[in-house]
CSV table of C-alpha atoms and ligand atoms in Angstrom, one decimal:
chain,number,residue,atom,x,y,z
A,1,MET,CA,0.0,0.0,0.0
A,2,ALA,CA,1.2,3.4,-0.8
A,3,THR,CA,2.5,5.4,2.1
A,4,ASN,CA,2.3,8.9,0.9
A,5,GLY,CA,0.1,11.3,-0.9
A,6,GLY,CA,1.1,10.2,-4.3
A,7,GLY,CA,4.2,12.3,-4.5
A,8,ARG,CA,2.7,14.8,-6.8
A,9,ARG,CA,3.2,18.1,-5.1
A,10,LEU,CA,2.9,21.5,-6.6
A,11,VAL,CA,4.6,24.8,-5.9
A,12,ILE,CA,2.2,27.6,-5.0
A,13,ALA,CA,2.8,29.4,-8.3
A,14,ARG,CA,0.7,26.8,-10.1
A,15,ARG,CA,-2.6,28.0,-11.3
A,16,ASN,CA,-5.4,27.2,-13.7
A,17,ILE,CA,-5.7,23.5,-13.3
A,18,ASN,CA,-8.4,21.9,-15.5
A,19,ARG,CA,-11.0,19.6,-14.1
A,20,ARG,CA,-9.4,16.4,-15.3
A,21,ASP,CA,-6.1,17.3,-13.6
A,22,PHE,CA,-7.9,18.4,-10.5
A,23,LEU,CA,-9.6,15.1,-10.1
A,24,LYS,CA,-6.6,13.1,-11.0
A,25,LEU,CA,-4.4,15.1,-8.6
A,26,SER,CA,-7.0,14.9,-5.9
A,27,GLY,CA,-6.9,11.1,-6.4
A,28,ALA,CA,-3.1,11.0,-6.4
A,29,SER,CA,-2.7,13.3,-3.4
A,30,LEU,CA,-5.3,11.6,-1.4
A,31,ALA,CA,-3.8,8.2,-2.0
A,32,GLY,CA,-2.4,6.1,0.6
A,33,ILE,CA,-4.4,7.0,3.6
A,34,SER,CA,-5.6,4.0,5.3
A,35,LEU,CA,-5.6,3.2,8.7
A,36,LEU,CA,-5.0,4.3,12.1
A,37,GLY,CA,-7.0,5.8,14.7
A,38,VAL,CA,-6.5,8.1,17.4
A,39,ALA,CA,-6.2,6.8,20.9
A,40,GLY,CA,-6.9,9.0,23.8
A,41,CYS,CA,-9.0,8.4,26.8
A,42,GLY,CA,-12.6,8.0,27.7
A,43,GLY,CA,-15.1,9.3,25.2
A,44,GLY,CA,-18.4,10.8,26.1
A,45,GLY,CA,-21.3,11.4,23.8
A,46,GLY,CA,-23.1,8.5,22.2
A,47,GLY,CA,-26.6,7.5,22.9
A,48,GLY,CA,-28.2,4.3,23.9
A,49,GLN,CA,-27.5,0.8,22.6
A,50,GLY,CA,-30.4,0.6,20.2
A,51,GLY,CA,-30.4,-2.0,17.5
A,52,GLY,CA,-33.5,-3.9,18.3
A,53,GLY,CA,-36.8,-4.2,16.4
A,54,GLY,CA,-35.2,-3.6,13.0
A,55,GLU,CA,-34.0,-0.1,13.9
A,56,LEU,CA,-30.6,0.8,12.5
A,57,ILE,CA,-28.2,2.8,14.5
A,58,PHE,CA,-26.1,5.3,12.6
A,59,ASN,CA,-23.3,6.7,14.7
A,60,THR,CA,-21.4,9.8,13.7
A,61,GLY,CA,-20.5,13.2,15.1
A,62,PRO,CA,-22.7,16.3,15.3
A,63,GLU,CA,-23.5,18.2,12.1
A,64,GLN,CA,-24.3,21.9,12.7
A,65,THR,CA,-26.7,22.8,9.9
A,66,GLY,CA,-29.3,20.1,10.6
A,67,THR,CA,-29.0,18.8,7.0
A,68,LEU,CA,-27.7,15.4,8.2
A,69,GLN,CA,-30.6,14.9,10.6
A,70,LYS,CA,-33.0,15.8,7.8
A,71,LEU,CA,-31.5,13.2,5.5
A,72,VAL,CA,-31.6,10.5,8.1
A,73,ASP,CA,-35.2,11.3,8.8
A,74,GLU,CA,-36.1,11.1,5.2
A,75,TYR,CA,-34.6,7.7,4.7
A,76,PRO,CA,-37.3,5.8,2.9
A,77,ASP,CA,-36.3,2.2,3.6
A,78,GLY,CA,-36.4,1.8,7.3
A,79,ASN,CA,-36.2,3.3,10.7
A,80,VAL,CA,-32.8,4.8,11.5
A,81,GLN,CA,-31.6,6.5,14.6
A,82,TYR,CA,-28.8,9.1,14.3
A,83,GLN,CA,-26.8,8.4,17.4
A,84,LEU,CA,-24.6,11.3,18.2
A,85,ALA,CA,-20.9,10.6,18.6
A,86,PRO,CA,-18.4,12.9,20.3
A,87,THR,CA,-17.1,15.8,18.2
A,88,ASP,CA,-13.6,14.8,19.0
A,89,THR,CA,-12.5,12.2,16.5
A,90,GLY,CA,-10.1,10.6,19.1
A,91,GLN,CA,-12.8,10.2,21.7
A,92,PHE,CA,-15.2,8.9,19.0
A,93,PHE,CA,-12.6,6.4,17.9
A,94,ASP,CA,-12.0,5.2,21.5
A,95,GLN,CA,-15.6,4.8,22.2
A,96,LEU,CA,-16.2,2.8,19.0
A,97,ARG,CA,-13.1,0.6,19.6
A,98,ASN,CA,-14.5,-0.3,23.0
A,99,ARG,CA,-17.9,-1.1,21.6
A,100,PHE,CA,-16.4,-3.2,18.8
A,101,GLN,CA,-14.1,-5.0,21.2
A,102,ALA,CA,-17.1,-5.9,23.3
A,103,GLY,CA,-18.6,-7.4,20.2
A,104,GLU,CA,-21.6,-5.0,20.0
A,105,ALA,CA,-23.7,-5.4,17.0
A,106,SER,CA,-24.6,-1.7,17.1
A,107,PRO,CA,-24.0,0.9,15.7
A,108,GLN,CA,-24.5,-0.9,12.5
A,109,VAL,CA,-23.4,2.0,10.4
A,110,VAL,CA,-20.6,4.4,11.3
A,111,GLY,CA,-19.7,7.7,9.7
A,112,GLY,CA,-16.0,7.7,10.6
A,113,ASP,CA,-12.7,9.4,10.1
A,114,VAL,CA,-10.5,8.8,7.1
A,115,ILE,CA,-7.7,7.8,9.5
A,116,TRP,CA,-9.6,4.7,10.7
A,117,PRO,CA,-10.3,2.2,8.0
A,118,ALA,CA,-7.2,0.1,8.0
A,119,GLN,CA,-6.9,-0.1,11.8
A,120,PHE,CA,-10.5,-1.2,12.2
A,121,ALA,CA,-10.2,-3.5,9.2
A,122,ALA,CA,-7.0,-5.1,10.6
A,123,SER,CA,-8.9,-5.7,13.8
A,124,GLY,CA,-11.8,-7.3,12.0
A,125,PHE,CA,-14.2,-4.7,13.4
A,126,ILE,CA,-15.6,-3.4,10.1
A,127,ALA,CA,-16.9,-5.4,7.3
A,128,PRO,CA,-15.3,-5.7,3.8
A,129,LEU,CA,-17.9,-4.2,1.4
A,130,ASN,CA,-16.7,-5.7,-1.9
A,131,ASP,CA,-19.9,-7.5,-2.6
A,132,PHE,CA,-22.1,-4.5,-1.9
A,133,PHE,CA,-19.7,-1.9,-3.4
A,134,PRO,CA,-18.0,-3.4,-6.4
A,135,GLN,CA,-15.4,-1.7,-8.5
A,136,ASP,CA,-17.7,-0.4,-11.2
A,137,GLN,CA,-19.5,1.5,-8.5
A,138,GLN,CA,-16.3,2.7,-6.8
A,139,GLN,CA,-15.4,4.4,-10.1
A,140,ALA,CA,-18.0,7.1,-9.5
A,141,PHE,CA,-15.9,8.3,-6.6
A,142,ALA,CA,-12.7,10.4,-6.4
A,143,GLU,CA,-9.8,8.0,-6.5
A,144,GLY,CA,-8.1,9.1,-3.3
A,145,PRO,CA,-11.0,8.4,-0.9
A,146,ILE,CA,-11.5,5.0,-2.5
A,147,ARG,CA,-7.8,4.2,-1.9
A,148,SER,CA,-8.1,5.4,1.6
A,149,ASN,CA,-10.9,3.1,2.3
A,150,SER,CA,-9.1,0.1,0.8
A,151,TYR,CA,-7.0,-2.2,2.9
A,152,GLU,CA,-5.2,-5.3,1.7
A,153,GLY,CA,-7.1,-5.4,-1.5
A,154,GLU,CA,-10.6,-5.0,-0.1
A,155,ILE,CA,-12.8,-2.0,0.3
A,156,TYR,CA,-14.1,-1.2,3.8
A,157,GLY,CA,-15.8,2.2,3.5
A,158,VAL,CA,-17.9,4.3,1.2
A,159,PRO,CA,-16.4,7.8,0.8
A,160,TRP,CA,-18.8,10.4,2.2
A,161,TYR,CA,-17.0,13.8,2.2
A,162,ILE,CA,-13.5,15.2,1.8
A,163,ASP,CA,-11.7,17.6,4.2
A,164,VAL,CA,-8.5,19.6,3.8
A,165,GLY,CA,-7.1,22.4,6.0
A,166,LEU,CA,-7.9,25.8,4.4
A,167,LEU,CA,-7.2,29.4,5.2
A,168,TYR,CA,-10.3,31.6,5.6
A,169,TYR,CA,-9.7,35.4,5.6
A,170,ARG,CA,-11.7,38.5,6.1
A,171,LYS,CA,-11.7,40.1,2.6
A,172,ASP,CA,-13.3,43.3,3.9
A,173,LEU,CA,-10.7,43.8,6.6
A,174,LEU,CA,-7.8,43.0,4.4
A,175,GLU,CA,-9.0,45.4,1.8
A,176,GLN,CA,-9.5,48.2,4.4
A,177,ALA,CA,-5.9,47.7,5.5
A,178,GLY,CA,-4.7,48.0,1.9
A,179,PHE,CA,-4.1,44.3,1.1
A,180,SER,CA,-5.4,43.2,-2.3
A,181,GLU,CA,-4.3,39.6,-1.9
A,182,PRO,CA,-4.5,37.0,0.9
A,183,PRO,CA,-1.2,35.9,2.3
A,184,ARG,CA,0.9,33.2,0.5
A,185,THR,CA,3.4,32.7,3.3
A,186,TRP,CA,3.1,32.5,7.1
A,187,GLU,CA,5.2,35.7,7.4
A,188,GLU,CA,2.8,37.6,5.2
A,189,LEU,CA,-0.1,36.2,7.2
A,190,LYS,CA,1.5,37.6,10.4
A,191,GLN,CA,2.2,41.0,8.8
A,192,GLN,CA,-1.3,41.3,7.4
A,193,ALA,CA,-2.9,40.2,10.7
A,194,GLN,CA,-0.8,42.6,12.7
A,195,LYS,CA,-1.8,45.6,10.5
A,196,VAL,CA,-5.5,44.7,10.6
A,197,MET,CA,-5.3,44.3,14.4
A,198,GLN,CA,-3.7,47.7,14.6
A,199,ASP,CA,-5.9,49.5,12.1
A,200,ALA,CA,-9.3,48.0,12.8
A,201,GLY,CA,-8.7,46.9,16.4
A,202,THR,CA,-9.7,43.3,15.5
A,203,LYS,CA,-9.2,41.2,18.5
A,204,ASN,CA,-7.5,38.1,17.0
A,205,GLY,CA,-5.2,38.0,14.1
A,206,PHE,CA,-5.4,34.2,13.5
A,207,VAL,CA,-7.1,31.3,15.2
A,208,PHE,CA,-6.8,27.6,14.5
A,209,GLN,CA,-7.0,24.2,16.3
A,210,GLY,CA,-4.0,24.2,18.7
A,211,SER,CA,-5.4,21.9,21.5
A,212,ARG,CA,-3.8,18.6,22.5
A,213,TYR,CA,-5.9,16.3,20.3
A,214,GLU,CA,-6.1,15.0,16.7
A,215,GLY,CA,-6.9,18.4,15.2
A,216,GLY,CA,-3.7,19.7,16.8
A,217,VAL,CA,-1.8,17.1,14.9
A,218,CYS,CA,-3.4,18.2,11.6
A,219,ASN,CA,-2.4,21.8,12.3
A,220,GLY,CA,1.1,21.1,13.5
A,221,LEU,CA,1.9,18.9,10.5
A,222,GLU,CA,0.9,21.7,8.2
A,223,TYR,CA,3.5,24.0,9.6
A,224,ILE,CA,6.1,21.3,9.6
A,225,ARG,CA,5.4,20.2,6.0
A,226,THR,CA,5.2,23.7,4.6
A,227,HIS,CA,8.7,24.2,5.9
A,228,GLY,CA,9.9,21.0,4.2
A,229,GLY,CA,9.9,18.9,7.3
A,230,ASP,CA,7.9,15.8,8.3
A,231,VAL,CA,7.6,13.2,11.1
A,232,THR,CA,8.0,10.1,8.9
A,233,ASP,CA,9.5,9.6,5.5
A,234,LEU,CA,7.1,10.3,2.7
A,235,ASN,CA,7.7,6.8,1.2
A,236,ASP,CA,8.5,4.8,4.3
A,237,VAL,CA,6.3,5.4,7.3
A,238,ASN,CA,8.6,3.3,9.5
A,239,LYS,CA,11.4,5.8,8.9
A,240,VAL,CA,11.1,8.5,11.5
A,241,VAL,CA,12.5,11.9,10.3
A,242,ALA,CA,11.1,14.2,12.9
A,243,ASP,CA,14.5,15.5,14.2
A,244,SER,CA,15.3,17.9,11.4
A,245,PRO,CA,15.9,21.6,11.2
A,246,GLU,CA,12.9,21.9,8.8
A,247,THR,CA,10.6,20.2,11.3
A,248,ALA,CA,11.9,22.5,14.1
A,249,ALA,CA,11.5,25.5,11.8
A,250,GLY,CA,7.9,24.6,11.2
A,251,LEU,CA,7.2,24.2,14.9
A,252,ALA,CA,8.9,27.5,15.5
A,253,THR,CA,6.6,29.3,13.1
A,254,TYR,CA,3.6,27.5,14.8
A,255,ARG,CA,4.8,28.8,18.2
A,256,SER,CA,5.4,32.3,16.8
A,257,MET,CA,1.7,32.8,16.1
A,258,VAL,CA,1.2,32.9,19.9
A,259,GLU,CA,4.5,34.4,20.8
A,260,ASP,CA,4.1,37.4,18.4
A,261,GLY,CA,0.5,38.0,19.6
A,262,ILE,CA,-1.1,37.0,16.3
A,263,ALA,CA,-3.1,34.2,17.9
A,264,PRO,CA,-4.5,34.4,21.4
A,265,GLN,CA,-2.8,32.4,24.1
A,266,SER,CA,-6.1,30.4,24.4
A,267,VAL,CA,-5.6,28.9,20.9
A,268,THR,CA,-3.6,26.2,22.7
A,269,THR,CA,-7.0,24.9,24.0
A,270,PHE,CA,-8.9,25.5,20.7
A,271,THR,CA,-10.6,22.7,18.7
A,272,GLU,CA,-12.7,23.3,15.6
A,273,LEU,CA,-15.6,24.7,17.7
A,274,GLU,CA,-13.7,27.4,19.7
A,275,SER,CA,-11.8,28.6,16.7
A,276,GLN,CA,-15.0,28.7,14.7
A,277,ALA,CA,-16.7,30.8,17.4
A,278,ALA,CA,-13.8,33.3,17.4
A,279,PHE,CA,-14.1,33.7,13.7
A,280,LEU,CA,-17.8,33.8,13.3
A,281,SER,CA,-18.2,36.4,16.0
A,282,GLY,CA,-16.3,38.8,13.7
A,283,ASP,CA,-13.4,39.2,16.1
A,284,THR,CA,-10.8,37.4,14.0
A,285,VAL,CA,-9.0,38.2,10.7
A,286,PHE,CA,-7.8,34.6,9.7
A,287,ILE,CA,-8.8,31.1,10.6
A,288,ARG,CA,-7.5,27.7,9.6
A,289,ASN,CA,-10.4,25.3,9.3
A,290,TRP,CA,-12.0,22.6,7.2
A,291,PRO,CA,-14.4,23.3,4.3
A,292,TYR,CA,-17.5,22.9,6.5
A,293,LEU,CA,-17.0,26.4,8.1
A,294,TYR,CA,-18.1,28.1,4.9
A,295,GLY,CA,-21.6,26.6,5.3
A,296,LEU,CA,-22.0,28.4,8.7
A,297,LEU,CA,-21.4,31.8,7.3
A,298,SER,CA,-24.7,32.0,5.6
A,299,ASP,CA,-26.6,31.3,8.9
A,300,PRO,CA,-27.1,34.5,10.8
A,301,GLU,CA,-27.8,32.6,13.9
A,302,GLN,CA,-24.3,31.1,13.8
A,303,SER,CA,-22.4,33.9,12.2
A,304,LYS,CA,-22.1,37.7,12.6
A,305,ILE,CA,-20.2,37.8,9.3
A,306,LYS,CA,-21.5,37.0,5.8
A,307,PRO,CA,-20.1,34.8,3.1
A,308,GLU,CA,-19.3,37.9,1.0
A,309,GLN,CA,-16.9,39.1,3.7
A,310,VAL,CA,-14.8,35.9,3.6
A,311,GLY,CA,-12.3,34.4,1.1
A,312,VAL,CA,-10.9,30.9,1.2
A,313,VAL,CA,-7.5,29.9,-0.1
A,314,PRO,CA,-4.9,27.2,0.5
A,315,LEU,CA,-3.0,27.6,3.7
A,316,PRO,CA,0.2,29.6,3.6
A,317,VAL,CA,3.7,28.1,3.3
A,318,ALA,CA,7.2,29.0,4.4
A,319,ASP,CA,9.2,31.0,1.9
A,320,GLY,CA,9.8,28.7,-1.0
A,321,GLY,CA,7.8,25.9,0.7
A,322,GLU,CA,5.1,23.7,-0.8
A,323,LEU,CA,1.4,23.6,-0.1
A,324,ALA,CA,0.6,20.8,2.4
A,325,GLY,CA,-2.8,21.1,4.0
A,326,THR,CA,-3.7,18.1,6.0
A,327,LEU,CA,-6.1,15.6,4.4
A,328,GLY,CA,-9.2,14.7,6.3
A,329,GLY,CA,-12.6,13.3,5.4
A,330,TRP,CA,-15.3,11.0,6.6
A,331,ASN,CA,-16.7,7.6,5.3
A,332,MET,CA,-19.4,5.0,5.9
A,333,PHE,CA,-18.3,1.9,7.6
A,334,ILE,CA,-20.4,-1.2,8.5
A,335,ASN,CA,-20.0,-3.0,11.8
A,336,ALA,CA,-18.7,-6.5,11.1
A,337,ASN,CA,-21.1,-7.8,13.8
A,338,ALA,CA,-24.2,-6.1,12.3
A,339,GLU,CA,-27.0,-8.6,12.2
A,340,ASP,CA,-28.2,-7.5,8.8
A,341,PRO,CA,-25.2,-6.0,6.9
A,342,GLU,CA,-27.3,-5.6,3.8
A,343,ALA,CA,-29.8,-3.3,5.5
A,344,ALA,CA,-26.9,-1.4,7.1
A,345,TYR,CA,-25.2,-1.0,3.7
A,346,LYS,CA,-28.4,0.1,2.1
A,347,PHE,CA,-28.4,3.1,4.5
A,348,ALA,CA,-24.7,3.9,3.8
A,349,GLU,CA,-25.5,3.7,0.1
A,350,TYR,CA,-28.4,6.1,0.5
A,351,LEU,CA,-26.3,8.8,2.3
A,352,THR,CA,-23.6,8.6,-0.3
A,353,ALA,CA,-25.9,8.4,-3.3
A,354,PRO,CA,-25.7,11.4,-5.7
A,355,GLU,CA,-28.9,13.0,-4.6
A,356,GLN,CA,-28.1,12.9,-0.8
A,357,GLN,CA,-24.5,13.8,-1.3
A,358,LYS,CA,-25.6,16.8,-3.4
A,359,GLU,CA,-28.1,17.8,-0.7
A,360,TYR,CA,-25.4,17.5,1.9
A,361,ALA,CA,-23.1,19.6,-0.2
A,362,LEU,CA,-25.7,22.3,-0.7
A,363,GLY,CA,-27.0,22.3,2.8
A,364,ALA,CA,-24.0,21.6,5.0
A,365,LYS,CA,-21.3,22.6,2.5
A,366,PHE,CA,-19.4,19.4,2.8
A,367,VAL,CA,-17.2,18.5,-0.2
A,368,PRO,CA,-18.7,15.5,-2.0
A,369,THR,CA,-16.7,12.4,-2.9
A,370,ARG,CA,-18.6,11.6,-6.2
A,371,THR,CA,-16.6,13.1,-9.1
A,372,GLU,CA,-19.8,14.1,-11.0
A,373,LEU,CA,-20.7,16.3,-8.1
A,374,LEU,CA,-17.4,18.0,-7.8
A,375,THR,CA,-18.1,19.6,-11.2
A,376,ASP,CA,-21.8,20.1,-10.8
A,377,PRO,CA,-22.5,23.9,-11.2
A,378,GLU,CA,-24.9,24.1,-8.2
A,379,VAL,CA,-22.3,22.4,-6.0
A,380,GLN,CA,-19.6,24.6,-7.3
A,381,GLU,CA,-21.7,27.6,-6.5
A,382,ALA,CA,-22.5,26.4,-3.0
A,383,LEU,CA,-18.9,25.5,-2.4
A,384,PRO,CA,-16.7,28.2,-3.8
A,385,VAL,CA,-13.7,26.6,-2.0
A,386,LEU,CA,-13.7,24.0,-4.8
A,387,LYS,CA,-12.4,26.7,-7.1
A,388,THR,CA,-10.7,29.3,-4.8
A,389,ALA,CA,-8.8,26.6,-2.9
A,390,SER,CA,-8.6,23.9,-5.6
A,391,GLU,CA,-4.8,23.6,-5.1
A,392,ALA,CA,-5.3,22.7,-1.4
A,393,PHE,CA,-7.3,19.7,-2.5
A,394,GLU,CA,-4.7,18.8,-5.1
A,395,THR,CA,-1.8,18.9,-2.6
A,396,ALA,CA,-3.5,17.5,0.5
A,397,ARG,CA,-1.2,15.4,2.6
A,398,PRO,CA,-2.4,12.4,4.6
A,399,ARG,CA,-1.2,11.8,8.1
A,400,PRO,CA,1.3,8.9,8.5
A,401,VAL,CA,-0.3,5.7,7.4
A,402,SER,CA,0.7,3.2,10.0
A,403,PRO,CA,-0.9,0.5,12.1
A,404,VAL,CA,0.5,2.3,15.1
A,405,TYR,CA,-0.7,5.7,14.1
A,406,SER,CA,-2.9,6.1,17.2
A,407,ASP,CA,0.2,5.9,19.4
A,408,MET,CA,2.2,8.2,17.0
A,409,SER,CA,-0.6,10.7,17.2
A,410,LEU,CA,-0.5,10.9,21.0
A,411,VAL,CA,3.2,11.7,20.8
A,412,MET,CA,2.5,14.5,18.2
A,413,GLN,CA,-0.5,15.8,20.1
A,414,GLU,CA,1.7,16.3,23.2
A,415,GLN,CA,4.8,17.8,21.6
A,416,PHE,CA,3.0,20.1,19.2
A,417,ASN,CA,0.8,21.5,22.0
A,418,ALA,CA,3.8,21.9,24.3
A,419,VAL,CA,5.7,23.9,21.7
A,420,LEU,CA,2.6,26.1,20.9
A,421,ALA,CA,2.2,26.8,24.6
A,422,GLY,CA,5.9,27.7,24.9
A,423,ASP,CA,6.6,24.9,27.3
A,424,ILE,CA,9.4,23.5,25.3
A,425,PRO,CA,11.6,24.8,22.5
A,426,PRO,CA,10.9,23.4,19.0
A,427,ASP,CA,14.3,21.6,18.7
A,428,GLU,CA,13.7,19.8,22.0
A,429,ALA,CA,10.2,18.7,20.8
A,430,THR,CA,11.7,17.3,17.5
A,431,GLY,CA,14.3,15.4,19.5
A,432,ARG,CA,11.7,13.9,21.8
A,433,MET,CA,9.4,13.0,18.8
A,434,GLN,CA,12.3,11.3,17.0
A,435,GLU,CA,13.0,9.1,20.0
A,436,GLU,CA,9.4,8.4,21.0
A,437,LEU,CA,8.1,7.8,17.4
A,438,GLN,CA,11.1,5.6,16.8
A,439,GLY,CA,10.3,3.5,19.8
A,440,ILE,CA,6.7,3.1,18.7
A,441,VAL,CA,7.7,2.1,15.2
A,442,GLU,CA,10.3,-0.4,16.4
A,443,ALA,CA,7.9,-2.0,18.9
A,444,GLN,CA,5.3,-2.9,16.3
B,1,GLC,C1,-11.8,16.7,10.5
B,1,GLC,C2,-11.1,15.8,9.5
B,1,GLC,C3,-10.6,14.6,10.2
B,1,GLC,C4,-9.7,15.0,11.4
B,1,GLC,C5,-10.4,15.9,12.3
B,1,GLC,C6,-9.5,16.4,13.4
B,1,GLC,O1,-13.0,16.1,11.0
B,1,GLC,O2,-12.0,15.4,8.5
B,1,GLC,O3,-9.9,13.8,9.3
B,1,GLC,O4,-9.1,13.9,12.0
B,1,GLC,O5,-11.0,17.0,11.7
B,1,GLC,O6,-10.2,17.2,14.3
């Protein structure tokens, strides 16, 4: 199985990519994701056990526009309960792993993270779907998510939506401060943020997900990789390369956001939700977040700012660096213990069918995985990020693909957060990561 994002990486100068290239590159760059999960502890959320009387339990995280609940309610072929999972992907993973380990037959259908399939597949927790989801049907989906749901020649998930880290910026505030273009580099971002904060008195220059959890890993890796560093070798996940000047430089830039007063100190505790609140309140110039955030801008109950005030582009890079937004995304998995896998699959098929994916894209602004929808004019209009940030999708980088990723993630969560908080210097963190990740990889 491929261990990297396909190797096709573009410099930021590249523009005007046609549709075919876009889809091909998306596929290439999305390649290789497979497994892993995120360990952590505990895990709240989740509802009752359910599963009796022909009712299907569909377990996934909250969706903020209500579109998902509507789609579940409209399912024509049975009674489905949307069982709310924790927002935190690590907690959700732990909760599911416990339930699977206990042999529970429910939830029958899981909407789960792109970093889970191989780990759950290797443990025998989720069912191979080859009979339900043959290759001719898989061809309707972007190549990358299909690969990411494949493990040892079998397909374990139906791609639902694609995520990549993006930079949202306040067009109006940048214009007022005399900036006609959003930043291309982290330095430019800092300069622009500083000027807007001074001129307009905006409270925060930049917010992101700096907490000690999986989202923090996604953010930290973006700084490291846009500085030319990494934690594992692009082509060999068992080769740890964390202790490099480039990796340390990436973490130094990460820390500088807080140190230089661009980001508030509290960003060290921010997940998607806190960062989103800081941006939607109108108090923030820039935010790093996933595509879903765009959908909330058009809801006056959620957002004080309007879509017209916001632009979305790929995340900045270091001087001369390459784009490297972290790849995310969610998929439909079927519990290997489900009593009626066919009924479970039917629901997964429904949510990922063209009509429902389109409604999800239009209503909740999630990026669809069916290629026909990526070029659908209505979807493109609802999701301007498909055009304005197309390069971010082309160059998205998966997290390390390893059966021990969950342990690796814990190490990164701790070190990235400690650097951001100013608790340890970047070069100490890279040394620790090298040692700890090496230990994990060797102990497999
Ligand atoms: C998003 C991504 C997912 C990632 C998570 C981190 O949900 O799709 O891949 O693990 O954010 O918070």
